[in-house]
Amino acid sequence: MLVINLTEVTDPISKLLGDWSSQLDIWSIILRIALSVLFAAIIGWERSTKRHAAGLRTFMLVSLSATVSMLLDLFLIQSFSVVFPIISAGFVIGIAIISSNSILYSSKSQIKGLTTAVGLWSVGFFGLLLGAGFYTVSIIAFIALLACLSLFPSLERRFKNKSNHFEVHLELKNKDNLQNFVTTIRKLGLRIDDIEVNPAYINSGLSVYSVALTIQSDDLKKYKTHTEIIEALRSIEYVHHIEEMT
């Protein structure tokens, strides 16, 4: 059985910089904190440019706190023979609570802030990695996280736009139009899996629903995207508004 002695594991970047970067002194602390704030600032900037609730400062503070908590744990372990990283463990619990509180439900029954919540949680972890002196893993984690947030959304939208299942936010001018809408949907080759009335619009004069749909027609599956189907439904005179829920 292969056994790895962690005391013999050397971070490649730390080895390149020199022994000082792996030791707990003022210069290595400054380096770890600076990298932590820099990486988090880039992630926070990416989120803020897309008008998400948690922006640049929030991500910077989370990463900074994670790095400092790990540095303090390392100091306690070295100076007082503390076995368990208590402060870092507390930080993980704290950031999990903060992240969960950033998830909101909109009036259209859509979940908002889920990606940002996971992003905050992830930034906290590479802040812990930097605090522990794992520079190489931290940089790899930063690049991977930035790629997930910046590069993959367009690819994800493309795949979702061609899937056979999607959900729409539907606003009808009158509740009596629902039966006509259901009939039209079935004629187009779509199946309604679920319809849920949205109570947030009860006094608006509109009849508002969340509708889960499945594409059954082979022609629609091959040649039509969700965007094109929704555009066709939008042209119906009694449809006040319709959009895909993400």
Coordinates of N, CA and C in Angstrom, one line a residue:
M1 N 0.8 -1.2 0.0 CA 0.0 0.0 0.0 C 0.9 1.3 0.0
L2 N 0.5 2.2 -0.9 CA 1.3 3.5 -1.0 C 0.9 4.4 0.2
V3 N 1.9 4.9 0.9 CA 1.7 5.8 2.0 C 2.5 7.1 1.7
I4 N 1.8 8.2 1.7 CA 2.4 9.5 1.5 C 2.7 10.3 2.8
N5 N 3.9 10.6 3.0 CA 4.3 11.4 4.2 C 4.1 12.9 3.8
L6 N 3.1 13.5 4.4 CA 2.8 14.9 4.1 C 4.0 15.9 4.4
T7 N 4.9 15.5 5.3 CA 6.0 16.4 5.6 C 7.0 16.4 4.5
E8 N 6.9 15.4 3.6 CA 7.9 15.3 2.5 C 7.3 15.9 1.2
V9 N 6.0 16.3 1.2 CA 5.4 16.8 0.1 C 5.8 18.3 -0.1
T10 N 6.3 18.7 -1.2 CA 6.8 20.0 -1.5 C 6.0 20.6 -2.6
D11 N 5.4 21.8 -2.4 CA 4.7 22.5 -3.4 C 5.6 23.0 -4.5
P12 N 5.4 22.7 -5.8 CA 6.3 23.1 -6.8 C 6.6 24.6 -6.9
I13 N 5.6 25.4 -6.7 CA 5.9 26.9 -6.7 C 6.6 27.3 -5.5
S14 N 6.3 26.7 -4.3 CA 7.0 27.0 -3.1 C 8.5 26.6 -3.2
K15 N 8.7 25.5 -3.9 CA 10.1 25.0 -4.1 C 10.9 26.0 -5.0
L16 N 10.1 26.5 -6.0 CA 10.8 27.4 -6.9 C 11.1 28.8 -6.2
L17 N 10.2 29.2 -5.4 CA 10.4 30.5 -4.7 C 11.5 30.4 -3.6
G18 N 11.6 29.3 -3.0 CA 12.5 29.1 -1.9 C 11.9 28.7 -0.6
D19 N 12.7 28.3 0.4 CA 12.2 27.8 1.7 C 11.3 28.8 2.4
W20 N 11.6 30.1 2.2 CA 10.9 31.1 3.0 C 9.4 31.1 2.7
S21 N 9.0 30.7 1.5 CA 7.6 30.7 1.1 C 6.8 29.6 1.7
S22 N 7.4 28.5 2.2 CA 6.8 27.4 2.8 C 6.8 27.6 4.4
Q23 N 7.6 28.5 4.9 CA 7.6 28.7 6.3 C 6.6 29.8 6.7
L24 N 6.3 29.8 8.0 CA 5.3 30.8 8.5 C 6.0 32.0 9.0
D25 N 6.5 32.9 8.1 CA 7.1 34.1 8.5 C 6.3 35.3 7.8
I26 N 6.8 36.5 8.1 CA 6.0 37.7 7.7 C 5.9 37.8 6.1
W27 N 7.0 37.4 5.4 CA 7.0 37.5 4.0 C 6.1 36.4 3.3
S28 N 6.1 35.2 3.8 CA 5.2 34.2 3.3 C 3.7 34.5 3.6
I29 N 3.5 35.1 4.8 CA 2.1 35.5 5.1 C 1.6 36.6 4.2
I30 N 2.5 37.6 3.9 CA 2.1 38.7 3.0 C 1.8 38.1 1.6
L31 N 2.6 37.2 1.1 CA 2.4 36.6 -0.2 C 1.1 35.8 -0.3
R32 N 0.8 35.0 0.7 CA -0.4 34.2 0.7 C -1.6 35.1 0.8
I33 N -1.6 36.1 1.6 CA -2.7 37.0 1.7 C -2.9 37.8 0.4
A34 N -1.8 38.3 -0.2 CA -1.9 39.0 -1.4 C -2.5 38.2 -2.6
L35 N -2.0 37.0 -2.7 CA -2.5 36.1 -3.7 C -4.0 35.8 -3.5
S36 N -4.4 35.6 -2.2 CA -5.7 35.3 -1.9 C -6.7 36.4 -2.3
V37 N -6.3 37.6 -2.0 CA -7.1 38.8 -2.3 C -7.2 39.0 -3.8
L38 N -6.0 38.8 -4.5 CA -6.0 39.0 -5.9 C -6.9 38.0 -6.7
F39 N -6.7 36.8 -6.3 CA -7.6 35.7 -7.0 C -9.0 36.0 -6.8
A40 N -9.4 36.3 -5.5 CA -10.8 36.5 -5.2 C -11.3 37.8 -5.9
A41 N -10.5 38.8 -6.0 CA -10.9 40.0 -6.7 C -11.3 39.7 -8.2
I42 N -10.5 38.9 -8.8 CA -10.8 38.5 -10.2 C -12.1 37.8 -10.3
I43 N -12.3 36.8 -9.4 CA -13.6 36.1 -9.4 C -14.7 37.0 -9.1
G44 N -14.6 37.9 -8.1 CA -15.6 38.8 -7.7 C -15.9 39.8 -8.9
W45 N -14.9 40.2 -9.6 CA -15.1 41.1 -10.7 C -15.9 40.4 -11.8
E46 N -15.6 39.2 -12.0 CA -16.4 38.4 -13.0 C -17.9 38.3 -12.6
R47 N -18.1 38.1 -11.3 CA -19.5 38.0 -10.9 C -20.2 39.4 -10.9
S48 N -19.5 40.5 -10.6 CA -20.1 41.8 -10.5 C -20.4 42.3 -11.9
T49 N -19.6 41.9 -12.9 CA -19.9 42.4 -14.3 C -21.2 41.8 -14.8
K50 N -21.6 40.7 -14.2 CA -22.9 40.0 -14.6 C -24.0 40.4 -13.6
R51 N -23.8 41.4 -12.8 CA -24.8 42.0 -12.0 C -25.3 41.0 -10.9
H52 N -24.4 40.2 -10.4 CA -24.8 39.3 -9.3 C -24.7 40.0 -8.0
A53 N -25.4 39.4 -7.0 CA -25.5 40.1 -5.7 C -24.2 40.2 -5.0
A54 N -23.4 39.1 -4.9 CA -22.1 39.1 -4.3 C -21.1 39.5 -5.3
G55 N -20.4 40.6 -5.1 CA -19.4 41.2 -6.0 C -18.0 41.1 -5.6
L56 N -17.2 42.0 -6.0 CA -15.8 42.0 -5.8 C -15.4 42.0 -4.3
R57 N -16.0 42.9 -3.5 CA -15.6 43.0 -2.1 C -16.0 41.8 -1.3
T58 N -17.1 41.2 -1.6 CA -17.6 40.0 -0.9 C -16.7 38.9 -1.1
F59 N -16.3 38.6 -2.4 CA -15.4 37.5 -2.7 C -14.0 37.7 -2.0
M60 N -13.5 39.0 -2.1 CA -12.2 39.3 -1.5 C -12.2 39.0 0.0
L61 N -13.3 39.4 0.7 CA -13.4 39.3 2.1 C -13.5 37.8 2.5
V62 N -14.2 37.0 1.7 CA -14.4 35.6 2.0 C -13.0 34.9 1.9
S63 N -12.3 35.2 0.8 CA -11.0 34.5 0.6 C -10.0 35.0 1.6
L64 N -10.0 36.3 1.9 CA -9.1 36.8 3.0 C -9.3 36.2 4.3
S65 N -10.6 36.0 4.7 CA -10.9 35.4 6.0 C -10.5 33.9 6.0
A66 N -10.7 33.3 4.9 CA -10.2 31.9 4.8 C -8.7 31.7 5.0
T67 N -8.0 32.6 4.3 CA -6.5 32.5 4.4 C -6.0 32.8 5.8
V68 N -6.6 33.9 6.4 CA -6.2 34.3 7.7 C -6.5 33.2 8.7
S69 N -7.7 32.5 8.6 CA -8.1 31.5 9.5 C -7.1 30.3 9.4
M70 N -6.7 29.9 8.2 CA -5.8 28.8 8.1 C -4.4 29.2 8.6
L71 N -3.9 30.5 8.4 CA -2.7 30.9 9.0 C -2.7 30.9 10.5
L72 N -3.8 31.3 11.1 CA -3.9 31.3 12.5 C -3.9 29.8 13.0
D73 N -4.6 28.9 12.3 CA -4.5 27.5 12.7 C -3.1 26.9 12.6
L74 N -2.4 27.3 11.6 CA -1.0 26.8 11.5 C -0.1 27.3 12.6
F75 N -0.4 28.6 13.0 CA 0.4 29.1 14.1 C 0.1 28.4 15.4
L76 N -1.2 28.1 15.7 CA -1.6 27.4 16.9 C -1.1 25.9 16.9
I77 N -1.1 25.3 15.7 CA -0.5 23.9 15.6 C 0.9 23.9 15.9
Q78 N 1.7 24.9 15.3 CA 3.1 24.9 15.6 C 3.5 25.4 17.0
S79 N 2.7 26.3 17.5 CA 3.1 26.9 18.8 C 2.6 26.2 20.0
F80 N 1.4 25.6 19.9 CA 0.7 25.1 21.0 C 0.3 23.6 20.8
S81 N 0.8 23.0 19.8 CA 0.5 21.6 19.5 C -1.0 21.3 19.4
V82 N -1.7 22.2 18.8 CA -3.1 22.0 18.6 C -3.2 21.0 17.4
V83 N -4.1 20.0 17.6 CA -4.2 18.9 16.7 C -5.1 19.2 15.5
F84 N -6.3 19.8 15.9 CA -7.4 20.0 14.9 C -7.4 21.5 14.5
P85 N -7.5 21.8 13.2 CA -7.6 23.2 12.8 C -9.0 23.7 13.1
I86 N -9.2 24.2 14.3 CA -10.5 24.6 14.8 C -11.1 25.8 14.0
I87 N -10.2 26.8 13.8 CA -10.7 28.1 13.2 C -11.1 27.8 11.8
S88 N -10.3 27.1 11.1 CA -10.6 26.8 9.7 C -11.9 26.0 9.5
A89 N -12.1 25.1 10.5 CA -13.4 24.3 10.5 C -14.6 25.2 10.7
G90 N -14.4 26.1 11.7 CA -15.5 27.1 11.9 C -15.7 28.0 10.7
F91 N -14.7 28.3 10.0 CA -14.9 29.2 8.8 C -15.7 28.4 7.8
V92 N -15.4 27.1 7.6 CA -16.1 26.4 6.6 C -17.6 26.3 6.9
I93 N -17.9 26.2 8.1 CA -19.3 26.2 8.6 C -20.0 27.6 8.3
G94 N -19.2 28.6 8.7 CA -19.7 30.0 8.5 C -19.9 30.3 7.1
I95 N -19.0 30.0 6.2 CA -19.2 30.3 4.7 C -20.3 29.5 4.1
A96 N -20.6 28.3 4.6 CA -21.7 27.5 4.1 C -23.0 28.2 4.5
I97 N -23.1 28.8 5.7 CA -24.3 29.5 6.1 C -24.5 30.8 5.3
I98 N -23.4 31.5 5.1 CA -23.4 32.8 4.3 C -23.8 32.4 2.8
S99 N -23.3 31.4 2.3 CA -23.6 31.0 0.9 C -25.0 30.6 0.7
S100 N -25.6 29.9 1.7 CA -27.0 29.4 1.6 C -27.9 30.6 1.7
N101 N -27.5 31.7 2.5 CA -28.4 32.8 2.6 C -28.4 33.7 1.4
S102 N -27.4 33.5 0.5 CA -27.4 34.3 -0.7 C -28.3 33.7 -1.8
I103 N -28.9 32.6 -1.6 CA -29.8 32.0 -2.5 C -31.2 32.5 -2.3
L104 N -31.8 33.1 -3.4 CA -33.1 33.7 -3.3 C -34.1 33.1 -4.3
Y105 N -35.3 33.2 -4.0 CA -36.4 32.8 -4.9 C -37.1 34.0 -5.5
S106 N -37.1 34.1 -6.8 CA -37.8 35.3 -7.4 C -39.3 35.1 -7.5
S107 N -40.0 36.2 -7.9 CA -41.4 36.1 -8.0 C -41.9 35.2 -9.1
K108 N -40.9 34.8 -10.0 CA -41.2 33.8 -11.1 C -40.8 32.4 -10.7
S109 N -40.7 32.2 -9.4 CA -40.4 30.8 -8.9 C -39.0 30.4 -9.4
Q110 N -38.1 31.3 -9.7 CA -36.8 30.9 -10.2 C -35.8 31.1 -9.0
I111 N -34.8 30.2 -9.0 CA -33.8 30.2 -8.0 C -32.7 31.2 -8.4
K112 N -32.4 32.2 -7.6 CA -31.4 33.2 -8.0 C -30.2 33.1 -7.0
G113 N -29.0 33.2 -7.5 CA -27.8 33.3 -6.7 C -27.2 32.0 -6.3
L114 N -27.6 30.9 -6.9 CA -27.1 29.6 -6.6 C -25.6 29.5 -7.0
T115 N -25.3 29.9 -8.3 CA -23.9 29.9 -8.7 C -23.0 30.8 -7.9
T116 N -23.5 31.9 -7.6 CA -22.8 32.9 -6.7 C -22.5 32.3 -5.3
A117 N -23.5 31.6 -4.8 CA -23.3 30.9 -3.5 C -22.2 29.9 -3.5
V118 N -22.3 29.0 -4.6 CA -21.2 28.0 -4.7 C -19.9 28.6 -5.0
G119 N -19.9 29.8 -5.7 CA -18.6 30.5 -6.0 C -18.0 31.0 -4.7
L120 N -18.8 31.5 -3.8 CA -18.3 32.0 -2.5 C -17.7 30.9 -1.7
W121 N -18.4 29.8 -1.7 CA -17.9 28.6 -1.0 C -16.6 28.1 -1.6
S122 N -16.5 28.1 -2.9 CA -15.3 27.6 -3.6 C -14.1 28.6 -3.3
V123 N -14.4 29.9 -3.4 CA -13.3 30.9 -3.1 C -12.8 30.7 -1.7
G124 N -13.7 30.4 -0.8 CA -13.2 30.1 0.6 C -12.3 29.0 0.7
F125 N -12.5 28.0 -0.1 CA -11.6 26.8 -0.1 C -10.2 27.1 -0.7
F126 N -10.2 27.8 -1.8 CA -8.8 28.1 -2.3 C -8.1 29.2 -1.4
G127 N -8.9 29.9 -0.6 CA -8.3 30.8 0.4 C -7.6 30.0 1.5
L128 N -8.3 28.9 1.8 CA -7.7 27.9 2.8 C -6.4 27.3 2.3
L129 N -6.5 26.9 1.0 CA -5.3 26.3 0.4 C -4.1 27.3 0.4
L130 N -4.4 28.5 0.0 CA -3.3 29.5 0.0 C -2.7 29.7 1.4
G131 N -3.6 29.8 2.4 CA -3.2 29.9 3.8 C -2.3 28.8 4.2
A132 N -2.6 27.6 3.7 CA -1.7 26.4 4.0 C -0.5 26.3 3.2
G133 N -0.3 27.3 2.3 CA 0.9 27.3 1.5 C 0.9 26.4 0.2
F134 N -0.3 25.9 -0.2 CA -0.4 25.1 -1.4 C -0.6 26.0 -2.6
Y135 N 0.4 26.7 -3.0 CA 0.3 27.7 -4.1 C -0.1 27.1 -5.4
T136 N 0.5 26.0 -5.8 CA 0.2 25.4 -7.1 C -1.3 24.9 -7.2
V137 N -1.7 24.2 -6.1 CA -3.1 23.7 -6.1 C -4.1 24.9 -6.1
S138 N -3.7 26.0 -5.4 CA -4.6 27.2 -5.3 C -4.7 27.8 -6.7
I139 N -3.6 27.9 -7.4 CA -3.7 28.5 -8.8 C -4.5 27.6 -9.7
I140 N -4.3 26.3 -9.6 CA -5.1 25.4 -10.5 C -6.6 25.5 -10.2
A141 N -6.9 25.6 -8.9 CA -8.3 25.7 -8.4 C -8.9 27.1 -8.9
F142 N -8.1 28.1 -8.8 CA -8.5 29.5 -9.3 C -8.8 29.4 -10.8
I143 N -8.0 28.9 -11.6 CA -8.2 28.8 -13.0 C -9.4 28.0 -13.4
A144 N -9.6 26.9 -12.7 CA -10.7 26.0 -12.9 C -12.0 26.7 -12.5
L145 N -12.0 27.4 -11.4 CA -13.2 28.1 -11.0 C -13.6 29.3 -11.9
L146 N -12.6 30.0 -12.4 CA -12.8 31.1 -13.3 C -13.3 30.6 -14.6
A147 N -12.8 29.4 -15.1 CA -13.3 28.8 -16.3 C -14.8 28.4 -16.2
C148 N -15.1 27.8 -15.0 CA -16.5 27.3 -14.8 C -17.5 28.5 -14.8
L149 N -17.0 29.7 -14.3 CA -17.9 30.8 -14.2 C -18.0 31.6 -15.5
S150 N -16.9 31.7 -16.2 CA -16.8 32.5 -17.4 C -17.0 31.8 -18.7
L151 N -16.4 30.6 -18.9 CA -16.4 29.9 -20.2 C -17.5 29.0 -20.4
F152 N -17.9 28.3 -19.3 CA -18.9 27.2 -19.5 C -20.4 27.6 -19.6
P153 N -20.8 28.8 -19.0 CA -22.2 29.2 -19.1 C -22.8 29.2 -20.6
S154 N -22.0 29.7 -21.5 CA -22.5 29.7 -22.9 C -22.7 28.3 -23.4
L155 N -21.7 27.4 -23.1 CA -21.9 26.0 -23.5 C -23.0 25.3 -22.8
E156 N -23.3 25.7 -21.6 CA -24.4 25.1 -20.8 C -25.7 25.6 -21.4
R157 N -25.8 26.9 -21.8 CA -27.0 27.4 -22.4 C -27.3 26.7 -23.8
R158 N -26.2 26.4 -24.5 CA -26.4 25.8 -25.8 C -27.0 24.4 -25.6
F159 N -26.5 23.6 -24.7 CA -27.0 22.3 -24.4 C -28.4 22.3 -23.9
K160 N -28.7 23.2 -23.0 CA -30.0 23.3 -22.4 C -31.1 23.7 -23.5
N161 N -30.6 24.6 -24.4 CA -31.5 25.1 -25.5 C -31.9 24.0 -26.4
K162 N -31.2 22.9 -26.5 CA -31.5 21.8 -27.3 C -32.1 20.6 -26.6
S163 N -32.3 20.7 -25.3 CA -32.8 19.5 -24.5 C -34.3 19.4 -24.8
N164 N -34.8 18.2 -24.4 CA -36.2 18.0 -24.6 C -37.1 18.5 -23.5
H165 N -36.5 18.9 -22.4 CA -37.3 19.4 -21.3 C -36.9 20.8 -20.9
F166 N -37.9 21.6 -20.7 CA -37.7 23.0 -20.2 C -38.9 23.5 -19.5
E167 N -38.7 24.6 -18.8 CA -39.8 25.2 -18.0 C -39.9 26.7 -18.4
V168 N -41.1 27.2 -18.5 CA -41.4 28.6 -18.9 C -42.2 29.3 -17.8
H169 N -41.9 30.6 -17.7 CA -42.8 31.5 -17.0 C -43.8 32.1 -17.9
L170 N -45.1 31.8 -17.7 CA -46.2 32.2 -18.6 C -47.1 33.2 -18.0
E171 N -47.4 34.3 -18.7 CA -48.4 35.3 -18.3 C -49.5 35.4 -19.3
L172 N -50.7 35.0 -18.9 CA -51.8 35.1 -19.8 C -52.7 36.3 -19.5
K173 N -53.3 36.9 -20.5 CA -54.1 38.0 -20.2 C -55.4 37.7 -19.4
N174 N -55.8 36.5 -19.5 CA -57.0 36.1 -18.7 C -56.9 34.6 -18.4
K175 N -57.4 34.2 -17.2 CA -57.3 32.8 -16.8 C -58.1 31.9 -17.7
D176 N -59.1 32.4 -18.4 CA -59.9 31.7 -19.3 C -59.1 31.2 -20.6
N177 N -57.9 31.9 -20.8 CA -57.1 31.5 -22.0 C -56.3 30.3 -21.7
L178 N -56.2 29.8 -20.5 CA -55.4 28.6 -20.2 C -55.7 27.4 -21.0
Q179 N -57.0 27.1 -21.2 CA -57.4 25.9 -21.9 C -57.0 26.1 -23.4
N180 N -57.1 27.3 -24.0 CA -56.6 27.5 -25.3 C -55.1 27.3 -25.5
F181 N -54.4 27.7 -24.5 CA -53.0 27.6 -24.5 C -52.6 26.1 -24.4
V182 N -53.2 25.4 -23.6 CA -52.9 23.9 -23.4 C -53.2 23.2 -24.8
T183 N -54.3 23.6 -25.4 CA -54.7 23.0 -26.7 C -53.6 23.3 -27.8
T184 N -53.1 24.5 -27.8 CA -52.1 25.0 -28.7 C -50.8 24.2 -28.5
I185 N -50.4 24.1 -27.2 CA -49.2 23.4 -26.9 C -49.2 22.0 -27.4
R186 N -50.3 21.3 -27.2 CA -50.4 19.9 -27.6 C -50.4 19.8 -29.2
K187 N -51.0 20.7 -29.9 CA -50.9 20.7 -31.3 C -49.5 20.9 -31.9
L188 N -48.7 21.7 -31.1 CA -47.3 21.9 -31.5 C -46.4 20.7 -31.3
G189 N -46.9 19.7 -30.6 CA -46.1 18.6 -30.3 C -45.3 18.6 -29.0
L190 N -45.9 19.4 -28.0 CA -45.3 19.5 -26.7 C -46.2 18.9 -25.7
R191 N -45.6 18.4 -24.6 CA -46.4 17.8 -23.5 C -46.2 18.6 -22.3
I192 N -47.3 18.9 -21.6 CA -47.2 19.7 -20.4 C -47.1 18.7 -19.2
D193 N -45.9 18.8 -18.5 CA -45.6 17.9 -17.4 C -46.2 18.5 -16.1
D194 N -46.2 19.8 -16.0 CA -46.7 20.4 -14.7 C -47.1 21.8 -15.0
I195 N -48.2 22.3 -14.3 CA -48.6 23.7 -14.4 C -48.8 24.2 -12.9
E196 N -48.1 25.2 -12.6 CA -48.2 25.7 -11.2 C -48.6 27.2 -11.2
V197 N -49.6 27.6 -10.6 CA -50.1 29.0 -10.5 C -49.1 29.8 -9.6
N198 N -48.7 31.0 -10.1 CA -47.8 31.8 -9.4 C -48.7 32.8 -8.6
P199 N -48.7 32.7 -7.2 CA -49.6 33.6 -6.4 C -49.1 35.0 -6.3
A200 N -47.9 35.3 -6.7 CA -47.3 36.6 -6.6 C -48.0 37.6 -7.5
Y201 N -48.7 37.1 -8.5 CA -49.4 38.0 -9.5 C -50.9 38.0 -9.3
I202 N -51.4 37.6 -8.1 CA -52.8 37.3 -8.0 C -53.6 38.6 -8.1
N203 N -53.1 39.8 -7.8 CA -53.8 41.0 -7.9 C -53.4 41.9 -9.1
S204 N -52.6 41.3 -10.0 CA -52.1 42.0 -11.1 C -53.1 42.1 -12.3
G205 N -54.1 41.3 -12.3 CA -55.0 41.2 -13.5 C -54.6 40.2 -14.5
L206 N -53.4 39.6 -14.3 CA -52.9 38.6 -15.2 C -53.0 37.2 -14.6
S207 N -53.0 36.2 -15.4 CA -53.0 34.8 -15.0 C -51.6 34.3 -15.2
V208 N -50.9 34.0 -14.2 CA -49.4 33.7 -14.3 C -49.2 32.3 -13.8
Y209 N -48.3 31.5 -14.6 CA -48.1 30.1 -14.3 C -46.6 29.8 -14.6
S210 N -46.1 28.8 -13.9 CA -44.9 28.1 -14.2 C -45.2 26.8 -14.9
V211 N -44.8 26.6 -16.1 CA -45.2 25.5 -16.9 C -44.0 24.6 -17.3
A212 N -44.0 23.4 -16.9 CA -42.9 22.4 -17.3 C -43.3 21.7 -18.6
L213 N -42.5 21.7 -19.6 CA -42.8 21.2 -20.9 C -41.8 20.1 -21.4
T214 N -42.3 19.2 -22.2 CA -41.4 18.2 -22.8 C -41.7 18.2 -24.3
I215 N -40.7 18.2 -25.1 CA -40.8 18.2 -26.6 C -41.0 16.7 -27.0
Q216 N -42.2 16.5 -27.6 CA -42.5 15.1 -28.1 C -42.3 15.0 -29.6
S217 N -42.6 16.0 -30.4 CA -42.5 16.0 -31.8 C -41.1 15.8 -32.3
D218 N -40.9 14.8 -33.2 CA -39.5 14.5 -33.7 C -39.0 15.7 -34.5
D219 N -39.9 16.4 -35.2 CA -39.4 17.6 -36.0 C -38.9 18.7 -35.1
L220 N -39.7 18.9 -34.0 CA -39.2 20.0 -33.0 C -37.9 19.6 -32.4
K221 N -37.7 18.3 -32.1 CA -36.5 17.8 -31.4 C -35.3 18.1 -32.4
K222 N -35.5 17.9 -33.7 CA -34.4 18.0 -34.6 C -34.1 19.4 -35.0
Y223 N -35.1 20.3 -35.2 CA -34.9 21.5 -35.9 C -35.2 22.8 -35.0
K224 N -35.8 22.6 -33.9 CA -36.2 23.8 -33.1 C -35.5 23.8 -31.7
T225 N -35.1 25.0 -31.3 CA -34.5 25.2 -30.0 C -35.6 25.8 -29.1
H226 N -35.3 25.8 -27.8 CA -36.3 26.4 -26.9 C -36.6 27.9 -27.2
T227 N -35.6 28.6 -27.6 CA -35.8 30.0 -28.0 C -36.8 30.2 -29.1
E228 N -36.7 29.3 -30.1 CA -37.6 29.4 -31.3 C -39.0 29.0 -30.9
I229 N -39.1 28.0 -30.0 CA -40.5 27.5 -29.6 C -41.1 28.6 -28.8
I230 N -40.4 29.2 -27.9 CA -40.9 30.3 -27.0 C -41.3 31.5 -27.9
E231 N -40.5 31.8 -28.9 CA -40.8 33.0 -29.8 C -42.1 32.7 -30.5
A232 N -42.4 31.5 -30.9 CA -43.6 31.2 -31.6 C -44.8 31.3 -30.6
L233 N -44.6 30.9 -29.4 CA -45.7 31.0 -28.4 C -45.9 32.4 -28.0
R234 N -44.9 33.3 -28.1 CA -45.0 34.7 -27.7 C -45.9 35.4 -28.7
S235 N -46.1 34.9 -29.9 CA -46.9 35.6 -30.9 C -48.4 35.3 -30.7
I236 N -48.8 34.4 -29.8 CA -50.2 34.2 -29.6 C -50.8 35.4 -28.9
E237 N -51.9 35.8 -29.4 CA -52.5 37.1 -28.9 C -52.8 37.2 -27.5
Y238 N -53.2 36.1 -26.9 CA -53.6 36.2 -25.5 C -52.4 35.9 -24.5
V239 N -51.2 35.7 -25.0 CA -50.1 35.5 -24.2 C -49.4 36.9 -24.0
H240 N -49.5 37.4 -22.7 CA -48.9 38.7 -22.4 C -47.4 38.6 -22.3
H241 N -46.9 37.5 -21.8 CA -45.4 37.4 -21.7 C -45.1 35.9 -21.5
I242 N -43.9 35.5 -22.0 CA -43.5 34.1 -21.8 C -41.9 34.1 -21.9
E243 N -41.3 33.4 -21.0 CA -39.8 33.3 -21.1 C -39.4 32.0 -20.4
E244 N -38.2 31.5 -20.8 CA -37.7 30.3 -20.2 C -37.2 30.6 -18.8
M245 N -37.4 29.7 -17.9 CA -36.9 29.7 -16.6 C -35.6 29.0 -16.5
T246 N -34.6 29.6 -15.9 CA -33.3 29.0 -15.8 C -32.9 28.6 -14.4

